[in-house]
Amino acid sequence: RRVHGGSRTFASNMRLPGADPEGLLMLSIVTFLGIGIIIAVFKNPESVSSAISYTRKRAMSGASRAGFIAEMTSFEYLSRLAVSLLLFALASYFNGLAATISGYRTPNLLVLDSHGVPTTQRTLPDLGHDLVDWLATAYHAYLPSIRRETIDIPDLAIKVVGIPCTFLSLSHPKRLLIVRRFCFIFAVINLMRGICVLVTSLPDASPVCYSQFGTERGKYKTEPMFPKALNRAFWVIFTPSMTTTCGDMIFSGHAVFLIMNSLMLHTYYTITECNTPIIRTLQRFTRNMFLTCLRTTFYVTTFLGLLSIIATRLHYTLDVLIAMLVCFMVWFSYHEIANSESLQKRFALVGWLEAHEVLQVDHKGYSNATTGKHKHN
């Protein structure tokens, strides 16, 4: 394929350098740089070795100031991180498979009035949905149009909260501790959600789902569940915003994700848990309000995201409330166990993940990051 313009034409059509001045210049620079490196290595290997050693020390010093230390590459440390990530991956697949299976089992609800006459109601009675309907009617809004236009707001909230929180967690001096704990807690919650979704199938709250009955889009419900469900579960994990799942009501996975990120900020973005030089500078510049404003911004965004889940009828209000309860209970229970040696004896897996030697490594890395010091060995 021909690509127009300068060096890209040279690269795509594999022309000779003479046909492209920019390509010739780049080739010359790379060639002379390679020759220079070879000459330097053979002429004065000691200086090259010294430069490599200096670069290595500088890299280690920079890594230490960022919270990385050599002990974090040990088997004892990395094995716990790997187990946490593996459990998260397996639980996520189980959750995706449960959500896929629920789509085949979603009941087609017919609601009768008190006289036994069928109504147009297709979902279970829900106070949150009724409140949204009342507000829309009060403000003379056309509700079906609103729902069609706002159906993607929960997915947008996931991106608005998830992307910055991912950056904040990975830039935190305790990033590996956060990843280890976040993934394990999320794995537990995904396991709980998958079980809840499998054991009881409720009528879906979303118009997108109950409109599938009697249409071509709902034909899959009459087809064999396996092996298609096994493959579809992967798409649910890797492309959640592009894959529609139905029937996976109790409890809301969107709500879980939003709340988990807010809890991460609540726990680890405090002055005691993130007392780095740059945070101290920002705190002084904002009169000790930076971290408070940061957390509050995400609290408000998470709350609006939870409201959008109910308003767009992606879930019932009950699904969101149970998600809040589960997230708070599992998150704070895990951290209480992690900080108690007596409780760790009762919960062996958590005790292994949060072993004393592992926490010592986390503490050492955090100390280096907060003081900005590094000892050269």
mmCIF file of C-alpha atoms in Angstrom:
data_model
loop_
_atom_site.group_PDB
_atom_site.id
_atom_site.type_symbol
_atom_site.label_atom_id
_atom_site.label_comp_id
_atom_site.label_asym_id
_atom_site.label_seq_id
_atom_site.Cartn_x
_atom_site.Cartn_y
_atom_site.Cartn_z
ATOM 1 C CA ARG A 1 0.000 0.000 0.000
ATOM 2 C CA ARG A 2 1.357 3.422 -0.972
ATOM 3 C CA VAL A 3 1.717 5.893 1.899
ATOM 4 C CA HIS A 4 2.199 9.496 0.807
ATOM 5 C CA GLY A 5 4.784 11.803 2.304
ATOM 6 C CA GLY A 6 8.555 11.820 2.853
ATOM 7 C CA SER A 7 10.147 9.039 4.814
ATOM 8 C CA ARG A 8 6.883 7.070 5.126
ATOM 9 C CA THR A 9 6.951 6.623 1.332
ATOM 10 C CA PHE A 10 10.501 5.338 1.653
ATOM 11 C CA ALA A 11 9.549 2.931 4.450
ATOM 12 C CA SER A 12 6.402 1.569 2.853
ATOM 13 C CA ASN A 13 7.695 1.103 -0.683
ATOM 14 C CA MET A 14 11.209 -0.059 0.347
ATOM 15 C CA ARG A 15 12.865 2.389 -2.030
ATOM 16 C CA LEU A 16 16.610 3.139 -2.179
ATOM 17 C CA PRO A 17 17.813 5.911 0.132
ATOM 18 C CA GLY A 18 18.773 8.031 -2.843
ATOM 19 C CA ALA A 19 15.119 8.393 -3.723
ATOM 20 C CA ASP A 20 14.309 9.905 -0.324
ATOM 21 C CA PRO A 21 16.584 12.488 1.406
ATOM 22 C CA GLU A 22 14.919 11.983 4.792
ATOM 23 C CA GLY A 23 15.382 8.235 4.578
ATOM 24 C CA LEU A 24 19.027 8.652 3.583
ATOM 25 C CA LEU A 25 19.624 11.003 6.529
ATOM 26 C CA MET A 26 18.074 8.585 9.028
ATOM 27 C CA LEU A 27 20.021 5.643 7.604
ATOM 28 C CA SER A 28 23.279 7.612 7.799
ATOM 29 C CA ILE A 29 22.680 8.632 11.424
ATOM 30 C CA VAL A 30 21.958 5.058 12.485
ATOM 31 C CA THR A 31 24.968 3.727 10.584
ATOM 32 C CA PHE A 32 27.475 6.214 12.019
ATOM 33 C CA LEU A 33 26.033 5.795 15.507
ATOM 34 C CA GLY A 34 26.501 2.037 15.278
ATOM 35 C CA ILE A 35 30.070 2.416 14.017
ATOM 36 C CA GLY A 36 30.848 4.854 16.843
ATOM 37 C CA ILE A 37 29.562 2.450 19.482
ATOM 38 C CA ILE A 38 31.604 -0.441 18.058
ATOM 39 C CA ILE A 39 34.795 1.658 17.993
ATOM 40 C CA ALA A 40 34.223 2.873 21.553
ATOM 41 C CA VAL A 41 33.715 -0.677 22.844
ATOM 42 C CA PHE A 42 36.893 -2.040 21.237
ATOM 43 C CA LYS A 43 39.065 1.024 21.826
ATOM 44 C CA ASN A 44 38.229 1.725 25.474
ATOM 45 C CA PRO A 45 36.080 -1.019 27.023
ATOM 46 C CA GLU A 46 36.734 0.302 30.554
ATOM 47 C CA SER A 47 34.999 3.614 29.836
ATOM 48 C CA VAL A 48 32.024 1.797 28.308
ATOM 49 C CA SER A 49 31.796 -0.462 31.356
ATOM 50 C CA SER A 50 31.988 2.613 33.597
ATOM 51 C CA ALA A 51 29.213 4.309 31.646
ATOM 52 C CA ILE A 52 27.015 1.221 31.916
ATOM 53 C CA SER A 53 27.670 1.006 35.644
ATOM 54 C CA TYR A 54 26.839 4.691 36.096
ATOM 55 C CA THR A 55 23.633 4.324 34.085
ATOM 56 C CA ARG A 56 22.661 1.283 36.131
ATOM 57 C CA LYS A 57 23.186 3.141 39.419
ATOM 58 C CA ARG A 58 21.204 6.123 38.212
ATOM 59 C CA ALA A 59 18.374 3.856 37.072
ATOM 60 C CA MET A 60 18.334 2.059 40.432
ATOM 61 C CA SER A 61 18.351 5.375 42.252
ATOM 62 C CA GLY A 62 15.418 6.659 40.190
ATOM 63 C CA ALA A 63 13.517 3.417 40.657
ATOM 64 C CA SER A 64 14.101 3.535 44.407
ATOM 65 C CA ARG A 65 12.759 7.074 44.629
ATOM 66 C CA ALA A 66 9.669 5.819 42.781
ATOM 67 C CA GLY A 67 9.158 3.005 45.315
ATOM 68 C CA PHE A 68 10.858 0.156 43.434
ATOM 69 C CA ILE A 69 13.591 -1.786 45.234
ATOM 70 C CA ALA A 70 15.592 -4.912 44.394
ATOM 71 C CA GLU A 71 13.670 -7.057 46.891
ATOM 72 C CA MET A 72 10.530 -6.611 44.787
ATOM 73 C CA THR A 73 12.064 -8.875 42.146
ATOM 74 C CA SER A 74 12.423 -11.777 44.574
ATOM 75 C CA PHE A 75 10.404 -14.964 44.148
ATOM 76 C CA GLU A 76 8.684 -14.500 47.513
ATOM 77 C CA TYR A 77 7.372 -11.107 46.478
ATOM 78 C CA LEU A 78 6.557 -11.727 42.820
ATOM 79 C CA SER A 79 4.868 -15.086 43.525
ATOM 80 C CA ARG A 80 2.255 -13.353 45.678
ATOM 81 C CA LEU A 81 1.652 -10.710 43.048
ATOM 82 C CA ALA A 82 1.337 -13.407 40.385
ATOM 83 C CA VAL A 83 -1.153 -15.436 42.443
ATOM 84 C CA SER A 84 -3.276 -12.347 43.005
ATOM 85 C CA LEU A 85 -3.302 -11.557 39.282
ATOM 86 C CA LEU A 86 -4.066 -15.182 38.394
ATOM 87 C CA LEU A 87 -6.984 -15.352 40.820
ATOM 88 C CA PHE A 88 -8.310 -12.097 39.409
ATOM 89 C CA ALA A 89 -8.123 -13.456 35.841
ATOM 90 C CA LEU A 90 -9.859 -16.730 36.754
ATOM 91 C CA ALA A 91 -12.588 -15.021 38.790
ATOM 92 C CA SER A 92 -13.156 -12.495 35.995
ATOM 93 C CA TYR A 93 -13.636 -15.296 33.487
ATOM 94 C CA PHE A 94 -16.014 -17.090 35.843
ATOM 95 C CA ASN A 95 -17.968 -13.868 36.279
ATOM 96 C CA GLY A 96 -18.076 -13.348 32.506
ATOM 97 C CA LEU A 97 -19.218 -16.929 31.960
ATOM 98 C CA ALA A 98 -21.948 -16.550 34.579
ATOM 99 C CA ALA A 99 -23.141 -13.332 32.920
ATOM 100 C CA THR A 100 -23.197 -15.085 29.543
ATOM 101 C CA ILE A 101 -25.166 -18.050 30.870
ATOM 102 C CA SER A 102 -27.662 -15.702 32.509
ATOM 103 C CA GLY A 103 -28.511 -14.302 29.071
ATOM 104 C CA TYR A 104 -29.813 -17.714 28.022
ATOM 105 C CA ARG A 105 -31.853 -18.109 31.211
ATOM 106 C CA THR A 106 -33.392 -14.624 31.470
ATOM 107 C CA PRO A 107 -37.166 -15.019 32.063
ATOM 108 C CA ASN A 108 -39.697 -13.241 29.858
ATOM 109 C CA LEU A 109 -41.816 -11.481 32.464
ATOM 110 C CA LEU A 110 -45.525 -10.805 32.061
ATOM 111 C CA VAL A 111 -46.946 -8.542 34.767
ATOM 112 C CA LEU A 112 -50.677 -8.691 35.568
ATOM 113 C CA ASP A 113 -52.635 -6.002 37.346
ATOM 114 C CA SER A 114 -54.802 -6.653 40.390
ATOM 115 C CA HIS A 115 -57.615 -7.844 38.100
ATOM 116 C CA GLY A 116 -55.420 -10.338 36.255
ATOM 117 C CA VAL A 117 -55.159 -8.223 33.119
ATOM 118 C CA PRO A 118 -51.722 -8.124 31.382
ATOM 119 C CA THR A 119 -49.876 -4.800 31.572
ATOM 120 C CA THR A 120 -47.046 -3.261 29.573
ATOM 121 C CA GLN A 121 -44.696 -3.576 32.560
ATOM 122 C CA ARG A 122 -41.766 -5.857 31.710
ATOM 123 C CA THR A 123 -39.594 -5.478 34.813
ATOM 124 C CA LEU A 124 -39.848 -5.919 38.554
ATOM 125 C CA PRO A 125 -41.200 -2.969 40.585
ATOM 126 C CA ASP A 126 -38.310 -0.679 41.515
ATOM 127 C CA LEU A 127 -38.390 2.497 43.567
ATOM 128 C CA GLY A 128 -35.379 3.995 41.816
ATOM 129 C CA HIS A 129 -36.893 3.458 38.380
ATOM 130 C CA ASP A 130 -40.206 4.901 39.548
ATOM 131 C CA LEU A 131 -38.426 8.005 40.838
ATOM 132 C CA VAL A 132 -36.665 8.516 37.502
ATOM 133 C CA ASP A 133 -39.994 8.138 35.678
ATOM 134 C CA TRP A 134 -41.616 10.677 37.994
ATOM 135 C CA LEU A 135 -38.794 13.198 37.503
ATOM 136 C CA ALA A 136 -38.906 12.764 33.735
ATOM 137 C CA THR A 137 -42.661 13.263 33.708
ATOM 138 C CA ALA A 138 -42.439 16.260 36.017
ATOM 139 C CA TYR A 139 -39.974 17.951 33.700
ATOM 140 C CA HIS A 140 -41.942 16.935 30.580
ATOM 141 C CA ALA A 141 -39.112 14.813 29.212
ATOM 142 C CA TYR A 142 -39.665 12.049 26.723
ATOM 143 C CA LEU A 143 -38.334 9.138 28.770
ATOM 144 C CA PRO A 144 -37.731 6.489 26.039
ATOM 145 C CA SER A 145 -35.643 9.017 24.083
ATOM 146 C CA ILE A 146 -33.691 9.916 27.198
ATOM 147 C CA ARG A 147 -32.923 6.279 27.895
ATOM 148 C CA ARG A 148 -31.738 5.628 24.380
ATOM 149 C CA GLU A 149 -29.445 8.637 24.480
ATOM 150 C CA THR A 150 -28.046 7.941 27.956
ATOM 151 C CA ILE A 151 -27.753 4.145 27.832
ATOM 152 C CA ASP A 152 -23.960 4.457 27.411
ATOM 153 C CA ILE A 153 -23.468 6.812 30.376
ATOM 154 C CA PRO A 154 -22.562 3.977 32.828
ATOM 155 C CA ASP A 155 -19.835 2.800 30.441
ATOM 156 C CA LEU A 156 -18.651 6.393 30.115
ATOM 157 C CA ALA A 157 -18.526 6.650 33.924
ATOM 158 C CA ILE A 158 -16.373 3.508 33.995
ATOM 159 C CA LYS A 159 -13.848 5.198 31.693
ATOM 160 C CA VAL A 160 -13.958 8.568 33.478
ATOM 161 C CA VAL A 161 -13.225 6.897 36.830
ATOM 162 C CA GLY A 162 -11.181 3.898 35.712
ATOM 163 C CA ILE A 163 -8.554 5.543 33.508
ATOM 164 C CA PRO A 164 -7.412 8.227 36.012
ATOM 165 C CA CYS A 165 -7.572 5.750 38.912
ATOM 166 C CA THR A 166 -5.389 3.299 36.999
ATOM 167 C CA PHE A 167 -2.831 6.061 36.468
ATOM 168 C CA LEU A 168 -3.038 7.115 40.128
ATOM 169 C CA SER A 169 -2.628 3.565 41.429
ATOM 170 C CA LEU A 170 0.376 2.851 39.179
ATOM 171 C CA SER A 171 2.032 6.171 40.103
ATOM 172 C CA HIS A 172 1.569 5.526 43.834
ATOM 173 C CA PRO A 173 4.758 4.522 45.736
ATOM 174 C CA LYS A 174 2.870 1.453 46.991
ATOM 175 C CA ARG A 175 1.712 0.525 43.495
ATOM 176 C CA LEU A 176 2.528 -3.186 43.718
ATOM 177 C CA LEU A 177 0.842 -3.512 47.102
ATOM 178 C CA ILE A 178 -2.248 -1.760 45.685
ATOM 179 C CA VAL A 179 -2.299 -4.018 42.615
ATOM 180 C CA ARG A 180 -1.908 -7.146 44.753
ATOM 181 C CA ARG A 181 -4.708 -6.194 47.133
ATOM 182 C CA PHE A 182 -7.005 -4.631 44.532
ATOM 183 C CA CYS A 183 -6.856 -7.694 42.257
ATOM 184 C CA PHE A 184 -7.405 -10.172 45.086
ATOM 185 C CA ILE A 185 -10.368 -8.249 46.516
ATOM 186 C CA PHE A 186 -11.835 -7.823 43.036
ATOM 187 C CA ALA A 187 -11.388 -11.573 42.481
ATOM 188 C CA VAL A 188 -13.365 -12.353 45.644
ATOM 189 C CA ILE A 189 -16.156 -9.984 44.606
ATOM 190 C CA ASN A 190 -16.230 -11.353 41.043
ATOM 191 C CA LEU A 191 -16.541 -14.867 42.468
ATOM 192 C CA MET A 192 -19.417 -13.763 44.690
ATOM 193 C CA ARG A 193 -21.148 -11.992 41.809
ATOM 194 C CA GLY A 194 -20.769 -14.966 39.484
ATOM 195 C CA ILE A 195 -22.390 -17.258 42.044
ATOM 196 C CA CYS A 196 -25.268 -14.827 42.643
ATOM 197 C CA VAL A 197 -25.895 -14.433 38.916
ATOM 198 C CA LEU A 198 -25.889 -18.201 38.329
ATOM 199 C CA VAL A 199 -28.143 -19.327 41.155
ATOM 200 C CA THR A 200 -31.103 -17.014 40.429
ATOM 201 C CA SER A 201 -32.112 -15.461 37.097
ATOM 202 C CA LEU A 202 -34.180 -12.292 37.394
ATOM 203 C CA PRO A 203 -36.039 -10.412 34.640
ATOM 204 C CA ASP A 204 -33.609 -7.909 33.171
ATOM 205 C CA ALA A 205 -34.188 -4.244 33.973
ATOM 206 C CA SER A 206 -32.785 -2.971 30.675
ATOM 207 C CA PRO A 207 -35.104 -2.249 27.708
ATOM 208 C CA VAL A 208 -32.281 -3.499 25.471
ATOM 209 C CA CYS A 209 -32.569 -6.955 27.023
ATOM 210 C CA TYR A 210 -36.295 -7.526 27.352
ATOM 211 C CA SER A 211 -36.794 -6.251 23.792
ATOM 212 C CA GLN A 212 -34.797 -9.288 22.588
ATOM 213 C CA PHE A 213 -37.692 -11.657 23.150
ATOM 214 C CA GLY A 214 -39.472 -12.500 19.901
ATOM 215 C CA THR A 215 -36.805 -10.827 17.737
ATOM 216 C CA GLU A 216 -33.785 -11.973 15.783
ATOM 217 C CA ARG A 217 -31.480 -10.541 18.446
ATOM 218 C CA GLY A 218 -32.922 -12.957 20.986
ATOM 219 C CA LYS A 219 -32.631 -16.040 18.783
ATOM 220 C CA TYR A 220 -29.511 -17.163 20.643
ATOM 221 C CA LYS A 221 -31.689 -17.938 23.696
ATOM 222 C CA THR A 222 -33.190 -20.914 21.828
ATOM 223 C CA GLU A 223 -29.813 -22.277 20.698
ATOM 224 C CA PRO A 224 -27.459 -24.595 22.640
ATOM 225 C CA MET A 225 -25.639 -22.734 25.399
ATOM 226 C CA PHE A 226 -22.305 -24.509 25.047
ATOM 227 C CA PRO A 227 -19.671 -24.233 23.647
ATOM 228 C CA LYS A 228 -20.618 -20.708 22.455
ATOM 229 C CA ALA A 229 -20.911 -19.416 26.025
ATOM 230 C CA LEU A 230 -17.296 -20.357 26.769
ATOM 231 C CA ASN A 231 -16.034 -18.223 23.896
ATOM 232 C CA ARG A 232 -18.455 -15.356 24.523
ATOM 233 C CA ALA A 233 -17.247 -15.077 28.132
ATOM 234 C CA PHE A 234 -13.842 -13.897 26.862
ATOM 235 C CA TRP A 235 -15.500 -11.111 24.859
ATOM 236 C CA VAL A 236 -17.430 -10.052 27.957
ATOM 237 C CA ILE A 237 -14.098 -9.589 29.773
ATOM 238 C CA PHE A 238 -12.055 -7.872 27.072
ATOM 239 C CA THR A 239 -14.787 -5.824 25.347
ATOM 240 C CA PRO A 240 -17.404 -5.197 28.066
ATOM 241 C CA SER A 241 -18.719 -1.971 26.528
ATOM 242 C CA MET A 242 -19.278 -3.717 23.177
ATOM 243 C CA THR A 243 -20.805 -6.924 24.559
ATOM 244 C CA THR A 244 -24.365 -6.956 25.886
ATOM 245 C CA THR A 245 -25.132 -9.323 28.740
ATOM 246 C CA CYS A 246 -28.652 -9.877 30.011
ATOM 247 C CA GLY A 247 -30.032 -11.334 33.212
ATOM 248 C CA ASP A 248 -26.908 -10.707 35.303
ATOM 249 C CA MET A 249 -28.728 -8.498 37.767
ATOM 250 C CA ILE A 250 -27.647 -9.203 41.335
ATOM 251 C CA PHE A 251 -25.364 -7.485 41.717
ATOM 252 C CA SER A 252 -24.058 -4.673 39.487
ATOM 253 C CA GLY A 253 -20.566 -5.162 38.077
ATOM 254 C CA HIS A 254 -20.473 -1.526 36.919
ATOM 255 C CA ALA A 255 -21.174 -0.386 40.463
ATOM 256 C CA VAL A 256 -18.468 -2.687 41.828
ATOM 257 C CA PHE A 257 -15.834 -1.196 39.536
ATOM 258 C CA LEU A 258 -16.757 2.392 40.389
ATOM 259 C CA ILE A 259 -16.872 1.764 44.137
ATOM 260 C CA MET A 260 -13.618 -0.226 44.185
ATOM 261 C CA ASN A 261 -11.719 2.633 42.571
ATOM 262 C CA SER A 262 -13.151 5.123 45.046
ATOM 263 C CA LEU A 263 -12.181 2.850 47.923
ATOM 264 C CA MET A 264 -8.654 2.639 46.543
ATOM 265 C CA LEU A 265 -8.400 6.429 46.632
ATOM 266 C CA HIS A 266 -10.038 6.566 50.061
ATOM 267 C CA THR A 267 -7.469 4.167 51.514
ATOM 268 C CA TYR A 268 -4.235 4.966 49.723
ATOM 269 C CA TYR A 269 -4.461 8.611 48.711
ATOM 270 C CA THR A 270 -4.139 10.080 52.180
ATOM 271 C CA ILE A 271 -1.187 12.014 53.543
ATOM 272 C CA THR A 272 -0.132 9.038 55.683
ATOM 273 C CA GLU A 273 -0.234 6.554 52.781
ATOM 274 C CA CYS A 274 1.078 8.826 50.014
ATOM 275 C CA ASN A 275 3.477 11.216 51.720
ATOM 276 C CA THR A 276 5.821 11.668 48.767
ATOM 277 C CA PRO A 277 7.755 14.869 47.995
ATOM 278 C CA ILE A 278 5.462 15.811 45.106
ATOM 279 C CA ILE A 279 2.336 15.229 47.196
ATOM 280 C CA ARG A 280 3.783 17.309 50.029
ATOM 281 C CA THR A 281 4.468 20.094 47.549
ATOM 282 C CA LEU A 282 0.932 19.938 46.155
ATOM 283 C CA GLN A 283 -0.480 19.912 49.662
ATOM 284 C CA ARG A 284 1.473 23.048 50.607
ATOM 285 C CA PHE A 285 0.480 24.771 47.380
ATOM 286 C CA THR A 286 -3.242 24.011 47.968
ATOM 287 C CA ARG A 287 -3.206 24.560 51.753
ATOM 288 C CA ASN A 288 -3.530 20.823 52.472
ATOM 289 C CA MET A 289 -6.593 20.479 50.226
ATOM 290 C CA PHE A 290 -5.156 18.606 47.235
ATOM 291 C CA LEU A 291 -5.790 15.048 48.437
ATOM 292 C CA THR A 292 -9.194 15.979 49.860
ATOM 293 C CA CYS A 293 -10.260 17.580 46.579
ATOM 294 C CA LEU A 294 -8.903 14.615 44.615
ATOM 295 C CA ARG A 295 -10.870 12.080 46.644
ATOM 296 C CA THR A 296 -14.017 14.215 46.687
ATOM 297 C CA THR A 297 -13.935 14.576 42.894
ATOM 298 C CA PHE A 298 -13.948 10.812 42.454
ATOM 299 C CA TYR A 299 -16.562 10.309 45.176
ATOM 300 C CA VAL A 300 -18.920 12.638 43.307
ATOM 301 C CA THR A 301 -18.122 11.036 39.942
ATOM 302 C CA THR A 302 -18.724 7.572 41.382
ATOM 303 C CA PHE A 303 -22.029 8.668 42.919
ATOM 304 C CA LEU A 304 -23.193 10.112 39.588
ATOM 305 C CA GLY A 305 -22.122 6.904 37.878
ATOM 306 C CA LEU A 306 -24.193 4.835 40.323
ATOM 307 C CA LEU A 307 -27.193 7.068 39.679
ATOM 308 C CA SER A 308 -26.749 6.620 35.923
ATOM 309 C CA ILE A 309 -26.817 2.833 36.341
ATOM 310 C CA ILE A 310 -30.267 3.131 37.913
ATOM 311 C CA ALA A 311 -31.539 5.935 35.672
ATOM 312 C CA THR A 312 -30.696 4.078 32.447
ATOM 313 C CA ARG A 313 -32.200 0.866 33.899
ATOM 314 C CA LEU A 314 -28.975 -1.013 33.400
ATOM 315 C CA HIS A 315 -29.700 -2.506 36.829
ATOM 316 C CA TYR A 316 -32.287 -2.453 39.551
ATOM 317 C CA THR A 317 -31.666 -0.189 42.543
ATOM 318 C CA LEU A 318 -31.213 -3.319 44.667
ATOM 319 C CA ASP A 319 -28.271 -4.413 42.488
ATOM 320 C CA VAL A 320 -26.445 -1.159 43.170
ATOM 321 C CA LEU A 321 -27.151 -1.230 46.912
ATOM 322 C CA ILE A 322 -25.912 -4.820 47.250
ATOM 323 C CA ALA A 323 -22.793 -3.949 45.231
ATOM 324 C CA MET A 324 -22.068 -1.116 47.666
ATOM 325 C CA LEU A 325 -22.554 -3.411 50.666
ATOM 326 C CA VAL A 326 -20.366 -6.190 49.263
ATOM 327 C CA CYS A 327 -17.558 -3.842 48.207
ATOM 328 C CA PHE A 328 -17.386 -2.092 51.567
ATOM 329 C CA MET A 329 -17.493 -5.354 53.517
ATOM 330 C CA VAL A 330 -14.866 -7.194 51.462
ATOM 331 C CA TRP A 331 -12.529 -4.190 51.086
ATOM 332 C CA PHE A 332 -12.383 -3.231 54.761
ATOM 333 C CA SER A 333 -12.433 -6.849 55.957
ATOM 334 C CA TYR A 334 -9.397 -7.660 53.820
ATOM 335 C CA HIS A 335 -7.440 -4.663 55.104
ATOM 336 C CA GLU A 336 -8.336 -5.506 58.689
ATOM 337 C CA ILE A 337 -7.080 -9.063 58.197
ATOM 338 C CA ALA A 338 -3.942 -7.832 56.435
ATOM 339 C CA ASN A 339 -3.064 -5.643 59.414
ATOM 340 C CA SER A 340 -3.749 -8.286 62.088
ATOM 341 C CA GLU A 341 -1.428 -11.249 62.680
ATOM 342 C CA SER A 342 -4.076 -13.092 64.705
ATOM 343 C CA LEU A 343 -6.649 -12.791 61.901
ATOM 344 C CA GLN A 344 -4.094 -13.854 59.303
ATOM 345 C CA LYS A 345 -3.811 -17.197 61.063
ATOM 346 C CA ARG A 346 -7.546 -17.776 60.499
ATOM 347 C CA PHE A 347 -7.418 -16.732 56.827
ATOM 348 C CA ALA A 348 -4.397 -18.583 55.510
ATOM 349 C CA LEU A 349 -4.451 -17.290 51.928
ATOM 350 C CA VAL A 350 -4.625 -13.657 52.996
ATOM 351 C CA GLY A 351 -1.968 -14.370 55.606
ATOM 352 C CA TRP A 352 0.307 -15.754 52.890
ATOM 353 C CA LEU A 353 -0.318 -12.797 50.567
ATOM 354 C CA GLU A 354 0.340 -10.329 53.372
ATOM 355 C CA ALA A 355 3.246 -12.133 55.039
ATOM 356 C CA HIS A 356 5.515 -10.089 57.275
ATOM 357 C CA GLU A 357 8.495 -10.271 54.904
ATOM 358 C CA VAL A 358 6.330 -9.026 52.010
ATOM 359 C CA LEU A 359 4.990 -6.082 54.005
ATOM 360 C CA GLN A 360 8.557 -5.251 55.021
ATOM 361 C CA VAL A 361 9.513 -4.972 51.353
ATOM 362 C CA ASP A 362 6.503 -2.733 50.693
ATOM 363 C CA HIS A 363 7.411 -0.561 53.681
ATOM 364 C CA LYS A 364 11.057 -0.240 52.596
ATOM 365 C CA GLY A 365 10.054 0.773 49.073
ATOM 366 C CA TYR A 366 7.597 3.317 50.443
ATOM 367 C CA SER A 367 10.201 4.738 52.816
ATOM 368 C CA ASN A 368 12.632 5.284 49.944
ATOM 369 C CA ALA A 369 9.918 7.015 47.914
ATOM 370 C CA THR A 370 8.813 9.316 50.728
ATOM 371 C CA THR A 371 12.326 10.365 51.756
ATOM 372 C CA GLY A 372 13.716 10.519 48.209
ATOM 373 C CA LYS A 373 16.879 8.757 49.396
ATOM 374 C CA HIS A 374 18.676 5.754 47.922
ATOM 375 C CA LYS A 375 21.694 3.898 49.202
ATOM 376 C CA HIS A 376 24.141 2.787 46.542
ATOM 377 C CA ASN A 377 25.495 -0.688 47.091
#
